[in-house]
Coordinates of C-alpha atoms and ligand atoms in Angstrom, one line a residue:
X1 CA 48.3 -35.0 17.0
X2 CA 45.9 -38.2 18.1
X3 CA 43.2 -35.6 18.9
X4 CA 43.7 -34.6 15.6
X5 CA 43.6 -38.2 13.8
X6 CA 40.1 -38.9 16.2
X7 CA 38.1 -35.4 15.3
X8 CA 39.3 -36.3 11.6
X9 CA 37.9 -40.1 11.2
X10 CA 34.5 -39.0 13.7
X11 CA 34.7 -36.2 10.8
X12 CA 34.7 -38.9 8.1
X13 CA 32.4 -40.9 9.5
X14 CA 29.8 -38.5 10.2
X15 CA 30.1 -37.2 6.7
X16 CA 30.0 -40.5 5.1
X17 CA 26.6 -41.1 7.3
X18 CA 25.0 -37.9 6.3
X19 CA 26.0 -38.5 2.6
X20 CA 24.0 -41.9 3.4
X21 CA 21.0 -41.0 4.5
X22 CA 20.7 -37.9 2.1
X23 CA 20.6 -40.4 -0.7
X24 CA 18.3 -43.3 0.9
X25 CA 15.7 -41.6 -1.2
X26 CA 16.4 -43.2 -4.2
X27 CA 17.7 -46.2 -3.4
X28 CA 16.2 -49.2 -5.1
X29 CA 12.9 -50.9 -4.1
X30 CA 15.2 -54.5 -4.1
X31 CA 16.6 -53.5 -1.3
X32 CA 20.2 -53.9 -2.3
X33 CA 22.7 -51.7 -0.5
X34 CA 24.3 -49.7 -3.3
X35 CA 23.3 -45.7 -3.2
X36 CA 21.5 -45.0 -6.0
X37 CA 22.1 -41.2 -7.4
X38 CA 19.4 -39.8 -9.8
X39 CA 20.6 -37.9 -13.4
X40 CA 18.4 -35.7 -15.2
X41 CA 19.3 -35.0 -19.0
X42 CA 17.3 -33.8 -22.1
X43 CA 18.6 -36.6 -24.3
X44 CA 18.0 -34.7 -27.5
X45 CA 21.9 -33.6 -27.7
X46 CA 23.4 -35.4 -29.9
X47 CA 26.7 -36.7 -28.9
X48 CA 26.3 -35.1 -25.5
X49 CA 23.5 -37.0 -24.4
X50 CA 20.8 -39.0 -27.3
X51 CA 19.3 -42.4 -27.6
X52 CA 20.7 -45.0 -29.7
X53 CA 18.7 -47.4 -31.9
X54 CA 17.7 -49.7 -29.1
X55 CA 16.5 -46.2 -27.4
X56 CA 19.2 -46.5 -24.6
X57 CA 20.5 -43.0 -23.4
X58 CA 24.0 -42.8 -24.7
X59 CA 26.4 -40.0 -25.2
X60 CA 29.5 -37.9 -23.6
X61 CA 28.1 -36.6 -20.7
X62 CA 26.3 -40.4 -20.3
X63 CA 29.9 -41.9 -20.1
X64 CA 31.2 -39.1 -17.9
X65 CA 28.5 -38.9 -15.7
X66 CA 28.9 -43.0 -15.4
X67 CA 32.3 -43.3 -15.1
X68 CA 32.2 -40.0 -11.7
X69 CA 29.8 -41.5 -10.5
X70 CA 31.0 -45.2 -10.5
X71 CA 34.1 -43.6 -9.2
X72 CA 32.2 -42.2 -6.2
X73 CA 30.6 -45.7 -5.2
X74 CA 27.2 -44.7 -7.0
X75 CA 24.7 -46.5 -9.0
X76 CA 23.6 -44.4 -12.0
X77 CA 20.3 -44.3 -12.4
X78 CA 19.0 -41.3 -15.4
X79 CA 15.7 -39.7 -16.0
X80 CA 14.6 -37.8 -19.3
X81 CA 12.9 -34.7 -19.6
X82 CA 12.8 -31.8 -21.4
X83 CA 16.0 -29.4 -21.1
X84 CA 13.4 -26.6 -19.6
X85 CA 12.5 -28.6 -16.3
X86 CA 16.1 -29.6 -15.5
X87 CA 16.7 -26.8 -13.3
X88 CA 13.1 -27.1 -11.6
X89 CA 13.7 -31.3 -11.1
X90 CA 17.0 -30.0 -9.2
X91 CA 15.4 -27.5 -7.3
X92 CA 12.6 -30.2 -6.6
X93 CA 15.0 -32.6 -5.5
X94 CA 13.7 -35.0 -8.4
X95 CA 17.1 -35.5 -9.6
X96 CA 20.5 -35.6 -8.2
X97 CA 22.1 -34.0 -10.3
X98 CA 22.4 -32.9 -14.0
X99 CA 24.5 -33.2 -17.3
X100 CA 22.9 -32.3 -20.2
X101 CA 25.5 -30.1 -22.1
X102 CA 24.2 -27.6 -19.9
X103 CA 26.0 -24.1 -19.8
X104 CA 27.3 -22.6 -16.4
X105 CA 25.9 -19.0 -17.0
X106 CA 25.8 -16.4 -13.8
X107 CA 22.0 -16.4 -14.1
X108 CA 21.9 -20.0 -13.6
X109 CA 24.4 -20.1 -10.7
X110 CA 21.7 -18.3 -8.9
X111 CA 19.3 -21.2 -8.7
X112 CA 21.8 -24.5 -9.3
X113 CA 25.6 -24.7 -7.9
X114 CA 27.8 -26.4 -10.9
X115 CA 31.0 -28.7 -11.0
X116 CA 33.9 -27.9 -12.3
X117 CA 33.5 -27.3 -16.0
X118 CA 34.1 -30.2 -18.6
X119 CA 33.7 -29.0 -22.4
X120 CA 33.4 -25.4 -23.7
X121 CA 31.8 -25.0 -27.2
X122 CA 30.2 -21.7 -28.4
X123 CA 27.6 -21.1 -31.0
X124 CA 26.7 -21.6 -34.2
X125 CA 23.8 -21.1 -36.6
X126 CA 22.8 -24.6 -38.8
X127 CA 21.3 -24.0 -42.2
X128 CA 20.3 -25.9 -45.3
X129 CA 23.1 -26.0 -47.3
X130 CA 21.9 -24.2 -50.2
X131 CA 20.4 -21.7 -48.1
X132 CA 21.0 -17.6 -48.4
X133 CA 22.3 -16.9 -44.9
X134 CA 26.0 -17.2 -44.9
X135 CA 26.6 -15.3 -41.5
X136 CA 25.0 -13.2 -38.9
X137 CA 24.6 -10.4 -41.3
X138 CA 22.2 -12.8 -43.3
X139 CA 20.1 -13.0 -40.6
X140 CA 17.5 -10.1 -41.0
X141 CA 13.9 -11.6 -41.7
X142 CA 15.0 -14.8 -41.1
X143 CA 13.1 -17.7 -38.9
X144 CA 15.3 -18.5 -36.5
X145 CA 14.3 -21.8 -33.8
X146 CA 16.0 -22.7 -30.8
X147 CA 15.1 -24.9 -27.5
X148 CA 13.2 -23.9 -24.9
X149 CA 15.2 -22.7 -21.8
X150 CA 18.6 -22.4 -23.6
X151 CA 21.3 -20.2 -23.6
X152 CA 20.1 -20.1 -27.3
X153 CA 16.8 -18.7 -26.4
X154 CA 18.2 -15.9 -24.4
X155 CA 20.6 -15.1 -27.1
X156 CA 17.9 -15.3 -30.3
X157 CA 16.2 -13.1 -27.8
X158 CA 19.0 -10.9 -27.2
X159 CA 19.5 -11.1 -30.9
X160 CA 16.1 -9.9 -32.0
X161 CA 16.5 -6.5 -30.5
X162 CA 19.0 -5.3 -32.7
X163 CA 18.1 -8.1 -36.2
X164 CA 14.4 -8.6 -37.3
X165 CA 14.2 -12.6 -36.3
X166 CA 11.5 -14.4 -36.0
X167 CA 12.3 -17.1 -33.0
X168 CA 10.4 -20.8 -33.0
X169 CA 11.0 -22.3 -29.9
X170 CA 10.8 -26.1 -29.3
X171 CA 11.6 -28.4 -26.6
X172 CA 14.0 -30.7 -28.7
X173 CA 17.1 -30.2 -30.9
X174 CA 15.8 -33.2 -33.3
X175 CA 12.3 -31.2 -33.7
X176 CA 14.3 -27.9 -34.3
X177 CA 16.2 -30.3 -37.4
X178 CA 13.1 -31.3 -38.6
X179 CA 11.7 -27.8 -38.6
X180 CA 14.5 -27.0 -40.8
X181 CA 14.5 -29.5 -43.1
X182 CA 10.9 -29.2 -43.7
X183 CA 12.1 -25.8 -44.8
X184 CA 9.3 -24.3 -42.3
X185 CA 12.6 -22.3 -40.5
X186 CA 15.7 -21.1 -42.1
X187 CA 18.2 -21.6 -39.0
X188 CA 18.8 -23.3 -35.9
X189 CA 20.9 -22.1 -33.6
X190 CA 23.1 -24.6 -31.2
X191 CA 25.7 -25.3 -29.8
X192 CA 28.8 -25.5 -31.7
X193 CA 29.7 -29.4 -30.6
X194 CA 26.1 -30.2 -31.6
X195 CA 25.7 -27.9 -34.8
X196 CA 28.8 -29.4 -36.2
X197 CA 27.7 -33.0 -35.4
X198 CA 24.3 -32.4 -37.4
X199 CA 26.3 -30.7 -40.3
X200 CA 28.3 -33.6 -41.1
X201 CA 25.8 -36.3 -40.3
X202 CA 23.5 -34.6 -42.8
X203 CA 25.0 -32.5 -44.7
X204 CA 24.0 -29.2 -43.9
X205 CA 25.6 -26.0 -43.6
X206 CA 26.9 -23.7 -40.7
X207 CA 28.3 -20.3 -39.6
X208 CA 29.4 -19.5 -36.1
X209 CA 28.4 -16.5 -33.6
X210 CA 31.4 -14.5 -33.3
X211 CA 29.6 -12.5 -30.4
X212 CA 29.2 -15.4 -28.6
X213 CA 31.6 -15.8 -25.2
X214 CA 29.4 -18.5 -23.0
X215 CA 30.4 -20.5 -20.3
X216 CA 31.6 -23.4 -20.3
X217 CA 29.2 -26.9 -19.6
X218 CA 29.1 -28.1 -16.1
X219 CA 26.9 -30.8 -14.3
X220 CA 24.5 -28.8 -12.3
X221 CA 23.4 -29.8 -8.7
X222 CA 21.1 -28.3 -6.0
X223 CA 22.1 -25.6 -4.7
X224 CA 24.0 -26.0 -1.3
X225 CA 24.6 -29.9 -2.6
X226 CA 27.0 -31.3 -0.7
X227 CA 28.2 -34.2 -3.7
X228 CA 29.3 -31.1 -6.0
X229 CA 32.7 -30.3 -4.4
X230 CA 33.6 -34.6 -4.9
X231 CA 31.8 -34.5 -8.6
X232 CA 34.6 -31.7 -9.4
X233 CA 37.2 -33.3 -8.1
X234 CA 36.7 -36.9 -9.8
X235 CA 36.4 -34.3 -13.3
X236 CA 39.5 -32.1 -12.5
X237 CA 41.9 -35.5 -11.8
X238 CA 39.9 -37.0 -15.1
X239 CA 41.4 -33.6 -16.9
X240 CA 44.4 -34.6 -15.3
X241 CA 45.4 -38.6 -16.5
X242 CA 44.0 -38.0 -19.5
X243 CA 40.6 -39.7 -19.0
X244 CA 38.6 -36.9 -20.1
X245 CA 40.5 -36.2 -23.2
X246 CA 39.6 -39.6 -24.3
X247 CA 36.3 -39.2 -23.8
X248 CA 36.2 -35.9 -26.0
X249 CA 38.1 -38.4 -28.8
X250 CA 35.3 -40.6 -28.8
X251 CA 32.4 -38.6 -28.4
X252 CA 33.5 -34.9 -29.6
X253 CA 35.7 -35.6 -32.6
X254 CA 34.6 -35.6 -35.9
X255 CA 36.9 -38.1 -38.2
Ligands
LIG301 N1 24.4 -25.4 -23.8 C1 23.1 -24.9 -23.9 C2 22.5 -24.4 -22.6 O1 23.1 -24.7 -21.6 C3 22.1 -25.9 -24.5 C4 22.1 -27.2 -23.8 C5 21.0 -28.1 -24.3 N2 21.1 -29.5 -23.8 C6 20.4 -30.5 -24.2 N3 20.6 -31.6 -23.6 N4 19.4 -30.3 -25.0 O2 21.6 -23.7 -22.5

């Protein structure tokens, strides 16, 4: 039994050292102690991750990201970039880790590992509101944008084989909004959370894909990372006492 006790704690210890050094990297040039841990998110996301009017990064996977982290005896420190080098910052080790309303699809679980997952949304298509396309079946010869390295891009693509489309591709959602507004594309396709957000803020329209049956979002982390296993844990117990769900009230819910 003692044995036991011993091999655990040299266990802990060693761990907890390893943990250490793996994150000296980043630690701040003030030479205080606490471990620093790098977040890379495409704050374009509105309310998943955006900047507010004094341009500080604020959003539902901001607050949940903080409050894990904060939990795990990090400082937070985040980095913006576009959604298409997230993946590539985390294979670079640039970042730590990411949460950007990021989808935990098969084909991305080949290059990133991903937490447990925190929000599901599906797809839907954002229009003006007087606009002709009512559903899918609308779609044919329509301009279609989405942002670069999304599940949206694949999907348009995916979309386009059997649907004449024509697919913009931009590396931010608020760009994509313009684009429609300046009526120079006739859709935008998003994520459901984010689609609806945008509808109500300015009063456009919205039908959903019905096809649709993505993943869940996830934070995404190198691959082999040995924080993601403790990220998932803090999220599953924040599922649990009700933490998460008051997250989703404040950020998610439309009034
Ligand atoms: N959920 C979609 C995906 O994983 C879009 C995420 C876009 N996120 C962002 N912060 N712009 O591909």
């Amino acid at each position: 039994m003692k044995k036991k006790y011993l091999l655990g704690a040299i266990a802990v210890v060693v761990i907890g050292l390893l943990a250490a050094c793996g994150q000296t990297d980043h630690s701040t040039a003030n030479g205080e102690e606490k471990k620093t841990i790098v977040m890379g998110t495409s704050a374009d996301f509105p309310p998943f991750e955006t900047r507010d009017n004094n341009g500080e990064i604020i959003g539902f996977d901001i607050e949940l990201a903080k409050q894990v982290t904060k939990e795990l005896g990090y400082e937070l420190e985040i980095k913006d970039m576009n959604f298409d080098g997230l993946i590539g910052a985390l294979q670079a080790d640039t970042v730590d880790f990411v949460a950007s309303g990021m989808s935990a699809t098969e084909k991305r679980k080949q290059s990133v590992d991903f937490s447990a997952e925190y929000h599901r949304s599906g797809e839907m298509f954002v229009t003006l509101k007087d606009s002709k396309i009512k559903s899918m079946e609308d779609l044919n010869g329509a301009k279609v944008g989405v942002q670069l390295g999304t599940i949206q891009e694949e999907g348009a693509k995916k979309l386009a084989e059997s649907t004449k489309i024509d697919i913009k591709t931009l590396n931010k959602v608020p760009e994509l909004i313009q684009e429609l507004k300046s009526k120079r594309i006739d859709a935008v396709y998003l994520d459901r959370t984010v689609a609806e957000g945008y509808v109500s803020e300015l009063g456009l329209a919205a039908f959903k894909d019905e096809s649709s049956g993505t993943p869940g979002m996830a934070m995404a982390f190198p691959k082999d990372s040995e924080i993601v296993d403790k990220f998932s844990k803090v999220i599953e117990e924040m599922k649990k006492n009700g933490e998460l769900e008051k997250l989703e009230k404040k950020w998610l819910e439309k009034e």
